Amino acid sequence: MTDPIISVRNLKKHYKMKGGALNRSVGFAKAVDGVSFDIYPGETLGLVGESGCGKSTVATSLVRLEEPTDGSVIFNGGEWASTSSHSDTEPRSNDVTTFDKRDLKRFRRGAQMIFQDPSSSFDPRMTVGGSVAEMLLVHGMDDKQRRRAIVEDLLERVGLSAEDYDRYPHEFSGGQKQRIALARALVLNPDFIVADEPVSALDVSIKAEILSLLKDIQEEFNLSMLFISHDMSVIREVCDRVAVMYLGEIVELGQTETIFNNPKHPYTEALISAIPTPDPRTSQKGIKLEGTVPDPSNPPSGCKFHTRCHRVIQPDRWDLDQQVWRRLLNFRDRIQAGAIELDTLRENVTRQEDKGAVSADDAITSEIRKEFNLPQKLDDPDAESTLAEATEALADDDFERAAQQLTETFTTPCEETDPAEVSHSDTHTSACLLNDEEQSPMNAATTND
Ligand code: ADP
Ligand code: MG
């Protein structure tokens, strides 16, 4: 098997948090927390996940626009591997994280980046040809005529014309600017390109054009690419393999077709089900990802996805509908966080009473259940008695007792155990307790609506 162009191992980027607020101590935002993958020559690896999960931080840390906190990035780009800037007797490290300034300059010739916003990536006072040609100048090409010829040729290859050389960025549309950004990324003949949401800022009609250009160029130049997007449908179109990222970690990695046809991680499943279908009335599988990615300075324990997972494990002692179980845990977490507006609920109740309803305490406990989409009576008597006690405590404004009742009774292994990576095949891995026979208390996957 050929060697990878780039091997990322246990990459971490922890941002120091400034302790401005009253009694909050200074901590770390673990934006990237131990990410590993390989990219092979000519291959496009997709990195997908919701906004805030750490994708851009992976990109900037791996090309050292940010200093990684930990991990290694082994780069075997052709030109780099065949020459040495160090002494012949001393084996040169090809770990990007240890590169000095000079190594970095060479590395950046072989590894280029394209960003989401094409408008901010050009100096408005410079012609676009000049911007692209500058890369050649910086890397030692003194011949002005030659620089111009190379850039004109490249502008044509990305679908613009040689005459565009002397025009300024504001004269181009977003899509055209992204073409220029691509020309600039290609001008030093790199082996590897990181494209961070390259089409996310573009109109739908332009998106397809730029994606198809990227695919053509990638084949023509035999490029390896890390292609970042929050959009599963874009990923499906351009990537050979896909890494799914959640809160600083890769939760699933596999061939694109495998990921889409046989996703093993509930997060992947949820992302796929969120792809709009041609007919808006038919939802894919009805899995709804609620809320947003949690704050990386205070991540959930165990599996970081457990707070939103539709398959969150229900211990054997319960036999609740899975959706009810999910909502019960949401309720528990909200009470624990003290995030419930009892006054608002009371007002609702008062309004209903005006129309002639039940007794005050019953009304408020019932209103609480409605607010959290919980049934008025749970099927399981033990679970029901705990929920009833908790809602009664809330009706008495006793948050602490309610929180205690709920957290003692409703627990899930997903919040206790960090899931290990499991291999489904040579090329397919995931990290979910449901897929891990050794760790999972109940291996039969929970059924879902
Ligand atoms: P994505 O590209 O997937 O949207 P990012 O890599 O931009 O995610 O951000 C990941 C997390 O790191 C976010 O919670 C973000 O707020 C945090 N983050 C990014 N840059 C910084 C920074 N310079 N300082 C502190 N936190 C940051
Ligand atoms: Mg980003």
Coordinates of C-alpha atoms and ligand atoms in Angstrom, one line a residue:
M1 CA 0.0 0.0 0.0
T2 CA 1.3 3.5 -0.8
D3 CA 2.3 5.7 2.1
P4 CA 0.0 8.5 3.1
I5 CA 0.8 12.1 2.0
I6 CA -0.1 13.2 5.4
S7 CA -0.5 11.3 8.7
V8 CA -2.2 13.2 11.6
R9 CA -1.9 11.5 15.0
N10 CA -3.6 12.6 18.3
L11 CA -3.7 16.2 17.2
K12 CA -4.9 18.6 19.9
K13 CA -5.6 22.3 20.1
H14 CA -6.6 23.6 23.5
Y15 CA -7.3 27.3 23.8
K16 CA -6.6 29.0 27.1
M17 CA -9.8 30.6 28.4
K18 CA -9.6 34.0 30.1
G19 CA -11.3 33.9 33.5
G20 CA -13.3 37.1 33.2
A21 CA -16.5 36.1 34.9
L22 CA -16.9 36.2 38.7
N23 CA -16.0 32.8 40.1
R24 CA -15.1 30.9 37.0
S25 CA -11.6 29.6 37.0
V26 CA -9.4 29.8 33.9
G27 CA -9.7 26.7 31.9
F28 CA -9.2 25.3 28.4
A29 CA -11.5 25.1 25.4
K30 CA -10.6 21.7 23.9
A31 CA -11.4 22.7 20.3
V32 CA -9.5 19.7 18.9
D33 CA -9.0 16.9 21.3
G34 CA -7.0 14.0 19.9
V35 CA -7.8 13.6 16.2
S36 CA -6.0 11.0 13.9
F37 CA -6.3 10.3 10.2
D38 CA -4.3 9.6 7.1
I39 CA -4.7 11.1 3.6
Y40 CA -3.4 9.1 0.6
P41 CA -2.0 10.5 -2.6
G42 CA -4.8 11.6 -4.9
E43 CA -7.4 11.1 -2.2
T44 CA -10.0 13.6 -0.9
L45 CA -10.8 13.1 2.8
G46 CA -13.9 14.9 4.0
L47 CA -14.1 16.4 7.5
V48 CA -17.8 17.0 8.4
G49 CA -19.7 18.2 11.5
E50 CA -21.8 21.0 12.7
S51 CA -20.5 24.5 13.2
G52 CA -18.2 24.8 16.3
C53 CA -17.2 21.1 16.4
G54 CA -13.5 22.0 15.6
K55 CA -13.1 21.5 11.8
S56 CA -11.3 24.8 11.1
T57 CA -9.1 24.3 14.1
V58 CA -8.0 20.9 12.7
A59 CA -7.1 22.7 9.5
T60 CA -5.2 25.6 10.9
S61 CA -3.4 23.4 13.5
L62 CA -2.3 20.9 10.9
V63 CA -0.8 23.6 8.6
R64 CA 0.5 25.4 11.7
L65 CA -1.4 28.7 11.2
E66 CA -2.1 27.8 14.9
E67 CA 0.3 26.1 17.1
P68 CA -1.0 22.6 18.0
T69 CA -1.1 21.7 21.7
D70 CA -0.1 18.1 21.1
G71 CA 0.2 15.4 18.4
S72 CA 2.1 14.9 15.2
V73 CA 1.6 15.7 11.6
I74 CA 3.8 13.7 9.3
F75 CA 4.0 15.2 5.8
N76 CA 5.4 13.1 3.0
G77 CA 4.8 15.5 0.1
G78 CA 7.0 14.5 -2.9
E79 CA 9.2 17.5 -3.2
W80 CA 9.7 17.7 0.5
A81 CA 10.7 14.1 0.9
S82 CA 13.2 14.2 -1.9
T83 CA 15.3 17.1 -0.7
S84 CA 16.9 17.9 2.6
S85 CA 17.6 21.3 4.2
H86 CA 19.4 19.7 7.0
S87 CA 22.8 17.9 7.3
D88 CA 23.1 14.5 5.6
T89 CA 24.1 12.7 8.7
E90 CA 21.2 13.8 10.8
P91 CA 17.8 12.2 9.9
R92 CA 15.5 15.1 9.2
S93 CA 12.1 15.0 11.0
N94 CA 9.1 15.3 8.7
D95 CA 6.8 16.1 11.6
V96 CA 5.2 19.5 10.8
T97 CA 4.7 20.2 14.4
T98 CA 8.5 20.4 14.9
F99 CA 9.3 22.5 11.8
D100 CA 11.4 25.6 12.2
K101 CA 10.7 28.7 10.1
R102 CA 12.6 27.5 7.1
D103 CA 11.0 24.1 7.1
L104 CA 7.6 25.7 7.4
K105 CA 8.2 27.8 4.3
R106 CA 9.1 24.7 2.3
F107 CA 6.1 22.8 3.8
R108 CA 3.7 25.6 2.8
R109 CA 4.8 25.2 -0.8
G110 CA 3.6 21.7 -0.8
A111 CA 0.5 22.3 1.4
Q112 CA -2.0 25.0 0.5
M113 CA -5.2 26.2 2.0
I114 CA -8.5 27.6 0.6
F115 CA -10.9 29.4 2.9
Q116 CA -14.6 29.9 3.0
D117 CA -14.7 33.6 2.4
P118 CA -13.1 34.5 -0.9
S119 CA -13.6 38.2 -0.4
S120 CA -11.4 38.5 2.6
S121 CA -8.6 36.4 1.1
F122 CA -7.4 39.0 -1.4
D123 CA -5.7 42.4 -0.9
P124 CA -8.1 44.8 -2.6
R125 CA -5.3 47.1 -3.8
M126 CA -3.5 44.3 -5.7
T127 CA -4.5 42.9 -9.1
V128 CA -5.6 39.3 -8.8
G129 CA -2.8 38.2 -11.1
G130 CA -0.3 40.0 -8.9
S131 CA -1.7 38.3 -5.8
V132 CA -1.2 34.9 -7.4
A133 CA 2.2 35.7 -8.8
E134 CA 3.4 37.0 -5.4
M135 CA 3.4 33.4 -4.3
L136 CA 6.0 32.5 -6.9
L137 CA 8.1 35.6 -6.0
V138 CA 8.1 34.7 -2.3
H139 CA 9.3 31.3 -3.2
G140 CA 12.2 32.6 -5.3
M141 CA 11.0 32.9 -8.9
D142 CA 12.6 36.2 -10.0
D143 CA 11.7 36.2 -13.6
K144 CA 8.7 38.5 -14.0
Q145 CA 7.7 37.3 -17.5
R146 CA 7.8 33.7 -16.4
R147 CA 5.6 34.5 -13.3
R148 CA 3.1 36.2 -15.5
A149 CA 2.9 33.4 -18.0
I150 CA 2.4 30.7 -15.3
V151 CA -0.4 32.7 -13.7
E152 CA -2.2 33.5 -16.9
D153 CA -2.2 29.8 -17.8
L154 CA -3.5 28.9 -14.4
L155 CA -6.3 31.6 -14.5
E156 CA -7.4 29.9 -17.7
R157 CA -7.3 26.5 -16.2
V158 CA -9.6 27.5 -13.4
G159 CA -12.1 28.9 -15.9
L160 CA -11.1 32.6 -16.0
S161 CA -9.1 34.3 -18.8
A162 CA -5.5 35.6 -19.1
E163 CA -6.9 39.1 -19.3
D164 CA -8.2 38.8 -15.8
Y165 CA -4.6 39.1 -14.6
D166 CA -4.8 42.9 -14.4
R167 CA -8.2 43.2 -12.8
Y168 CA -8.9 43.9 -9.1
P169 CA -10.7 41.6 -6.7
H170 CA -13.9 43.8 -6.5
E171 CA -14.5 43.2 -10.2
F172 CA -15.2 39.5 -9.6
S173 CA -18.1 37.6 -8.1
G174 CA -17.8 35.3 -5.1
G175 CA -17.6 32.3 -7.3
Q176 CA -14.9 33.9 -9.5
K177 CA -12.9 34.9 -6.5
Q178 CA -13.0 31.3 -5.3
R179 CA -11.6 30.3 -8.7
I180 CA -8.8 32.8 -8.2
A181 CA -8.2 31.4 -4.7
L182 CA -7.8 28.0 -6.3
A183 CA -5.4 29.3 -8.8
R184 CA -3.3 30.8 -6.0
A185 CA -3.4 27.5 -4.1
L186 CA -2.2 25.7 -7.2
V187 CA 0.5 28.0 -8.4
L188 CA 3.3 26.4 -6.3
N189 CA 2.3 23.0 -7.6
P190 CA 1.3 21.6 -4.1
D191 CA 0.7 17.9 -3.2
F192 CA -1.9 18.7 -0.7
I193 CA -4.7 21.2 -0.3
V194 CA -6.9 22.0 2.7
A195 CA -10.2 23.4 1.6
D196 CA -12.2 24.8 4.5
E197 CA -15.8 25.2 3.6
P198 CA -14.8 26.4 0.1
V199 CA -18.4 26.6 -1.2
S200 CA -20.3 27.4 1.9
A201 CA -20.5 31.2 1.2
L202 CA -21.6 30.7 -2.4
D203 CA -25.0 30.7 -4.1
V204 CA -26.5 27.3 -4.7
S205 CA -26.0 27.6 -8.5
I206 CA -22.3 28.6 -8.2
K207 CA -21.7 25.9 -5.6
A208 CA -22.0 23.1 -8.1
E209 CA -19.7 24.8 -10.6
I210 CA -17.0 25.3 -8.0
L211 CA -17.3 21.8 -6.7
S212 CA -17.0 20.3 -10.2
L213 CA -14.0 22.5 -10.9
L214 CA -12.4 21.3 -7.6
K215 CA -12.9 17.7 -8.6
D216 CA -11.5 18.2 -12.1
I217 CA -8.4 20.1 -10.8
Q218 CA -7.9 17.5 -8.2
E219 CA -7.7 14.7 -10.8
E220 CA -5.7 16.8 -13.2
F221 CA -3.0 17.7 -10.6
N222 CA -3.3 14.4 -8.7
L223 CA -3.9 16.4 -5.5
S224 CA -4.6 15.1 -2.0
M225 CA -7.2 17.1 -0.2
L226 CA -8.7 17.6 3.1
F227 CA -12.2 18.9 2.3
I228 CA -14.1 20.5 5.2
S229 CA -17.8 21.1 5.2
H230 CA -20.8 21.1 7.5
D231 CA -22.9 20.0 4.6
M232 CA -23.2 16.2 4.2
S233 CA -24.6 16.5 0.6
V234 CA -21.5 18.5 -0.5
I235 CA -19.2 15.9 1.3
R236 CA -20.9 13.1 -0.6
E237 CA -20.2 14.7 -3.9
V238 CA -16.4 15.2 -3.6
C239 CA -15.0 12.9 -0.9
D240 CA -13.5 9.4 -1.2
R241 CA -13.6 8.9 2.6
V242 CA -15.3 10.9 5.4
A243 CA -14.3 11.7 8.9
V244 CA -17.2 12.8 11.1
M245 CA -16.3 15.2 13.8
Y246 CA -18.1 16.0 17.0
L247 CA -16.8 18.3 19.8
G248 CA -13.1 18.0 19.0
E249 CA -13.1 14.3 18.2
I250 CA -13.6 12.1 15.2
V251 CA -16.6 9.8 16.0
E252 CA -16.7 7.9 12.7
L253 CA -14.4 7.4 9.7
G254 CA -14.9 5.4 6.6
Q255 CA -15.4 5.2 2.8
T256 CA -18.0 7.7 1.7
E257 CA -20.4 5.1 0.4
T258 CA -20.1 3.1 3.7
I259 CA -20.7 6.2 5.8
F260 CA -23.9 7.1 3.9
N261 CA -25.3 3.6 3.5
N262 CA -24.3 2.1 6.8
P263 CA -23.5 4.8 9.4
K264 CA -22.5 3.3 12.7
H265 CA -22.5 6.4 14.9
P266 CA -25.8 8.0 15.8
Y267 CA -24.3 11.5 15.1
T268 CA -23.5 10.4 11.5
E269 CA -27.0 9.0 11.2
A270 CA -28.5 12.3 12.4
L271 CA -26.3 14.4 10.0
I272 CA -27.4 12.2 7.1
S273 CA -31.1 12.4 8.1
A274 CA -30.8 16.2 8.1
I275 CA -30.0 16.3 4.4
P276 CA -32.9 18.0 2.7
T277 CA -34.8 15.6 0.3
P278 CA -36.1 16.8 -3.0
D279 CA -39.6 16.5 -1.6
P280 CA -39.7 18.6 1.6
R281 CA -42.8 16.6 2.9
T282 CA -40.8 13.4 3.2
S283 CA -38.2 13.6 5.9
Q284 CA -35.4 11.1 5.7
K285 CA -35.6 9.2 9.0
G286 CA -37.2 11.8 11.2
I287 CA -34.1 12.1 13.5
K288 CA -34.0 15.6 14.7
L289 CA -30.7 17.0 16.1
E290 CA -31.8 19.4 18.8
G291 CA -29.7 22.1 20.4
T292 CA -26.1 23.0 19.4
V293 CA -22.6 21.6 19.9
P294 CA -21.8 22.0 23.6
D295 CA -19.1 24.4 24.8
P296 CA -15.7 22.7 24.4
S297 CA -14.5 24.4 27.6
N298 CA -17.1 22.3 29.5
P299 CA -17.7 19.2 27.5
P300 CA -20.1 16.4 28.6
S301 CA -18.6 13.4 30.4
G302 CA -18.3 10.0 28.7
C303 CA -19.5 10.1 25.2
K304 CA -19.6 13.8 24.3
F305 CA -22.7 13.3 22.1
H306 CA -24.8 11.7 24.9
T307 CA -26.6 15.0 25.7
R308 CA -28.2 15.0 22.2
C309 CA -28.1 11.4 21.1
H310 CA -31.4 9.8 20.0
R311 CA -30.0 6.4 20.8
V312 CA -28.7 7.3 24.2
I313 CA -28.5 4.0 26.1
Q314 CA -31.4 3.2 28.5
P315 CA -30.3 0.9 31.3
D316 CA -32.0 -2.6 31.5
R317 CA -34.1 -1.6 34.5
W318 CA -36.2 0.7 32.3
D319 CA -38.5 -0.2 29.5
L320 CA -39.4 3.2 28.2
D321 CA -40.1 4.4 24.7
Q322 CA -36.7 5.6 23.5
Q323 CA -38.0 9.1 22.7
V324 CA -39.5 9.4 26.1
W325 CA -36.2 8.3 27.6
R326 CA -34.4 11.0 25.6
R327 CA -36.8 13.6 26.8
L328 CA -36.5 12.4 30.4
L329 CA -32.8 12.9 30.3
N330 CA -33.3 16.4 28.7
F331 CA -35.6 17.2 31.5
R332 CA -33.1 16.0 34.1
D333 CA -30.3 18.0 32.5
R334 CA -32.4 21.2 32.4
I335 CA -33.4 20.9 36.0
Q336 CA -29.8 20.2 37.0
A337 CA -28.8 23.3 35.2
G338 CA -31.6 25.2 36.9
A339 CA -32.8 26.2 33.5
I340 CA -36.5 26.2 33.8
E341 CA -38.9 29.2 34.0
L342 CA -41.3 28.1 36.7
D343 CA -43.0 31.5 36.8
T344 CA -43.8 31.4 33.1
L345 CA -45.3 27.9 33.5
R346 CA -47.4 29.2 36.5
E347 CA -48.7 32.0 34.3
N348 CA -49.7 29.5 31.7
V349 CA -51.5 27.6 34.4
T350 CA -53.3 30.7 35.7
R351 CA -54.5 31.5 32.3
Q352 CA -56.0 28.0 31.9
E353 CA -57.6 28.2 35.3
D354 CA -59.5 31.3 34.2
K355 CA -61.1 29.0 31.7
G356 CA -62.0 26.7 34.5
A357 CA -59.4 23.9 35.1
V358 CA -58.0 21.6 37.7
S359 CA -56.3 22.1 41.2
A360 CA -53.2 24.3 41.3
D361 CA -50.5 21.7 42.1
D362 CA -51.8 19.2 39.6
A363 CA -52.0 21.9 37.0
I364 CA -48.3 23.0 37.5
T365 CA -46.9 19.4 37.5
S366 CA -48.9 18.7 34.3
E367 CA -47.7 21.9 32.8
I368 CA -44.1 20.9 33.5
R369 CA -44.6 17.6 31.7
K370 CA -46.1 19.4 28.7
E371 CA -43.3 21.9 28.6
F372 CA -40.8 19.0 28.3
N373 CA -43.0 16.9 26.0
L374 CA -43.3 14.1 28.6
P375 CA -46.3 11.9 28.9
Q376 CA -48.7 12.7 31.7
K377 CA -48.0 9.1 32.9
L378 CA -44.9 7.0 32.2
D379 CA -45.5 3.3 31.4
D380 CA -42.9 2.2 33.9
P381 CA -44.2 2.6 37.4
D382 CA -40.8 3.1 39.1
A383 CA -39.8 5.8 36.5
E384 CA -43.3 7.4 36.9
S385 CA -43.0 7.6 40.7
T386 CA -39.6 9.3 40.4
L387 CA -40.8 11.8 37.8
A388 CA -43.9 12.5 39.9
E389 CA -41.9 13.2 43.0
A390 CA -39.5 15.4 41.0
T391 CA -42.3 17.5 39.5
E392 CA -44.0 17.8 42.9
A393 CA -40.7 19.1 44.3
L394 CA -40.6 21.6 41.5
A395 CA -44.1 22.7 42.3
D396 CA -42.8 23.4 45.8
D397 CA -39.9 25.4 44.3
D398 CA -37.5 22.8 45.6
F399 CA -35.1 22.6 42.7
E400 CA -32.4 20.8 44.6
R401 CA -34.7 17.9 45.6
A402 CA -36.0 17.6 42.1
A403 CA -32.5 17.6 40.6
Q404 CA -31.4 15.0 43.1
Q405 CA -34.3 12.7 42.5
L406 CA -33.8 12.8 38.8
T407 CA -30.0 12.4 38.7
E408 CA -30.0 9.5 41.2
T409 CA -32.6 7.6 39.2
F410 CA -32.1 8.4 35.6
T411 CA -28.5 7.6 34.5
T412 CA -27.0 6.3 31.3
P413 CA -23.8 4.5 30.7
C414 CA -23.1 6.9 27.9
E415 CA -22.3 9.7 30.4
E416 CA -20.1 7.4 32.4
T417 CA -17.9 5.6 29.8
D418 CA -15.8 7.2 27.2
P419 CA -16.5 5.0 24.1
A420 CA -13.5 3.3 22.6
E421 CA -12.8 3.2 18.8
V422 CA -14.3 0.1 17.2
S423 CA -13.3 -1.3 13.8
H424 CA -16.2 -2.4 11.6
S425 CA -13.9 -3.2 8.7
D426 CA -10.3 -2.3 7.5
T427 CA -11.5 1.1 6.6
H428 CA -14.4 1.8 8.9
T429 CA -14.2 2.8 12.5
S430 CA -16.6 4.5 15.0
A431 CA -16.7 5.4 18.7
C432 CA -20.1 4.6 20.2
L433 CA -20.9 2.4 23.2
L434 CA -23.7 0.8 21.2
N435 CA -21.1 -0.6 18.8
D436 CA -18.7 -1.8 21.5
E437 CA -19.6 -5.3 22.7
E438 CA -17.1 -5.1 25.6
Q439 CA -18.3 -1.8 26.9
S440 CA -21.9 -1.8 26.1
P441 CA -24.3 -3.1 28.8
M442 CA -27.0 -3.9 26.2
N443 CA -25.6 -4.5 22.8
A444 CA -28.9 -4.8 21.0
A445 CA -29.2 -1.4 19.4
T446 CA -32.1 0.6 20.9
T447 CA -34.9 0.9 18.4
N448 CA -35.9 4.2 17.3
D449 CA -39.0 5.7 15.8
Ligands
ADP1 P1 -15.8 24.7 13.1 O1 -14.8 25.1 12.0 O2 -16.1 23.2 13.1 O3 -17.0 25.5 13.0 P2 -13.9 25.8 14.9 O4 -12.7 25.0 14.7 O5 -14.0 27.2 14.3 O6 -15.2 25.0 14.5 O7 -14.1 26.1 16.5 C1 -14.1 25.0 17.4 C2 -14.3 25.5 18.8 O8 -13.1 26.2 19.2 C3 -15.5 26.5 19.0 O9 -16.1 26.2 20.2 C4 -14.8 27.8 19.0 O10 -15.5 28.7 19.7 C5 -13.5 27.5 19.6 N1 -12.4 28.4 19.2 C6 -12.0 28.6 17.9 N2 -11.0 29.5 17.9 C7 -10.8 29.9 19.1 C8 -9.9 30.8 19.8 N3 -9.0 31.5 19.1 N4 -10.0 30.9 21.1 C9 -10.8 30.2 21.8 N5 -11.7 29.4 21.3 C10 -11.7 29.2 20.0
MG2 MG -15.0 26.4 10.4

